[in-house]
Amino acid sequence: MQKQQLRLAQPEPKLPEAPQPKSRFATHIASLPTQPNQTVSHWQPSHKQRNTWLFGLLIVLSVVGVLLSLTWSSVDIPLSSVADILLGQPTAQPAWRTIIVDIRLPRIITAILVGMALGLAGLQLQTVFRNPLAEPFTLGVSSGASLGVALVILLAPSTGISFAALGSNVFGNLGTIGSAIVGGLSVLGIMLVVASRVRDMTIILLLGVILSAMTYALVTVLIFFANETQTRAFVEWQLGSFTRVRWGELRYFVPVTLIGALIAGLTTKHLNALLLGEHYAQSSGINVQRARWIIMGSASIMAGTVVAYAGPIGFVGIAIPHLARGLFKTSDHRVLVPATILTGMPFALACGILAEVPNSSLQLPIDAATSLFGAPVAAWVLLRMKRGAWM
């Protein structure tokens, strides 16, 4: 009798709970480290091997893109002659050396810098604003940088700076870069203040459109009072191009862009924490306001420098980070930062090749080529947002 009472007093065994469905974003959030030094759970050998193969594939695509860019243009130069020129050997046509060394190599380096810089800037802004459509172009950063460059170009006679022949002019290069960075950072500061008060992504994006329209109106006023030469120079710059940059400008373009990329590489821990929310970042010991300004400063440096030399280029900043996320299937910025760099390189090189018309001196605006590649990616992101998952 006592055994029966004890058996009845025992609690009934609990049935196993059915697993709750999780979205891809929630699954990713759960897989991220909860402590700064904690090992990421999805860094398993299989993932490492897959990432290694993907990194290798992107490097191979970048090399192929460089080789095609060296041979694909208005003048057909055999690959063997290109190799001879790069190795310092004599060639059948001396003019080919000038074309390769002084025109195509700076164009290739410019394309690589543009893909890397705009991709990283887009990745940083999407994380800080927690908005999958955030990038320098949609948030008005490129417009702010354009206003800064317009002040340099259209006020050149009074400042003594000629944008068309910057070359090794220290004050001309630093003035153009500085004005573009200040213009882009000013717009980002306004957007960050608004984002701290308004959580609606749609309103933030619309505000970026409004700021872009305002800066464009100011630029239009400057053009109205400019002379014909200044207006032509500004319109050519505004179309965007990889071919305008020469070795003299690269002396400033390369180090400034690498400084912005280095800051992006050093803030991966902050980006991972901000991705999980402001409260998580604060609990991790991160000064959120300082981290945001450092990240935005890095994005402004890269986006502003690209705008100064290659013109305002759209869709690169939104397409590259999402392509990198799709390839590597992670939101860990320790992987995404190098993945974005390596994804942006072949992407920008392909856009540069598309803009070139073979056996012709014609050249398409680089912004048209990036839009053809980037617009479908932006549409894909919008469709994923409608389904409730974007990362």
CSV table of N, CA and C in Angstrom, one decimal, residues 8 57 86 126 154-155 167-168 181 281 352:
chain,number,residue,atom,x,y,z
A,8,LEU,N,2.3,6.9,-6.6
A,8,LEU,CA,1.3,7.9,-7.0
A,8,LEU,C,1.9,9.3,-6.8
A,57,LEU,N,38.9,30.8,-54.0
A,57,LEU,CA,38.1,31.0,-55.2
A,57,LEU,C,38.0,32.5,-55.6
A,86,LEU,N,55.2,43.9,-68.0
A,86,LEU,CA,55.3,43.9,-66.5
A,86,LEU,C,56.6,43.4,-66.0
A,126,GLN,N,25.5,49.0,-42.6
A,126,GLN,CA,24.4,48.1,-42.4
A,126,GLN,C,24.4,47.6,-41.0
A,154,LEU,N,34.2,73.5,-58.4
A,154,LEU,CA,33.5,74.7,-58.9
A,154,LEU,C,34.1,76.0,-58.4
A,155,LEU,N,34.8,75.9,-57.2
A,155,LEU,CA,35.4,77.1,-56.7
A,155,LEU,C,36.9,77.1,-56.9
A,167,GLY,N,47.1,65.4,-60.1
A,167,GLY,CA,48.4,64.8,-60.2
A,167,GLY,C,49.0,64.7,-58.8
A,168,SER,N,50.2,65.2,-58.6
A,168,SER,CA,51.0,65.1,-57.4
A,168,SER,C,50.8,66.4,-56.5
A,181,ILE,N,35.5,63.8,-47.3
A,181,ILE,CA,35.3,63.1,-46.0
A,181,ILE,C,34.5,63.9,-45.1
A,281,ALA,N,26.1,45.4,-26.5
A,281,ALA,CA,27.4,46.0,-26.6
A,281,ALA,C,27.9,46.7,-25.3
A,352,GLY,N,34.3,47.3,-64.3
A,352,GLY,CA,35.2,48.0,-65.1
A,352,GLY,C,35.4,47.4,-66.5
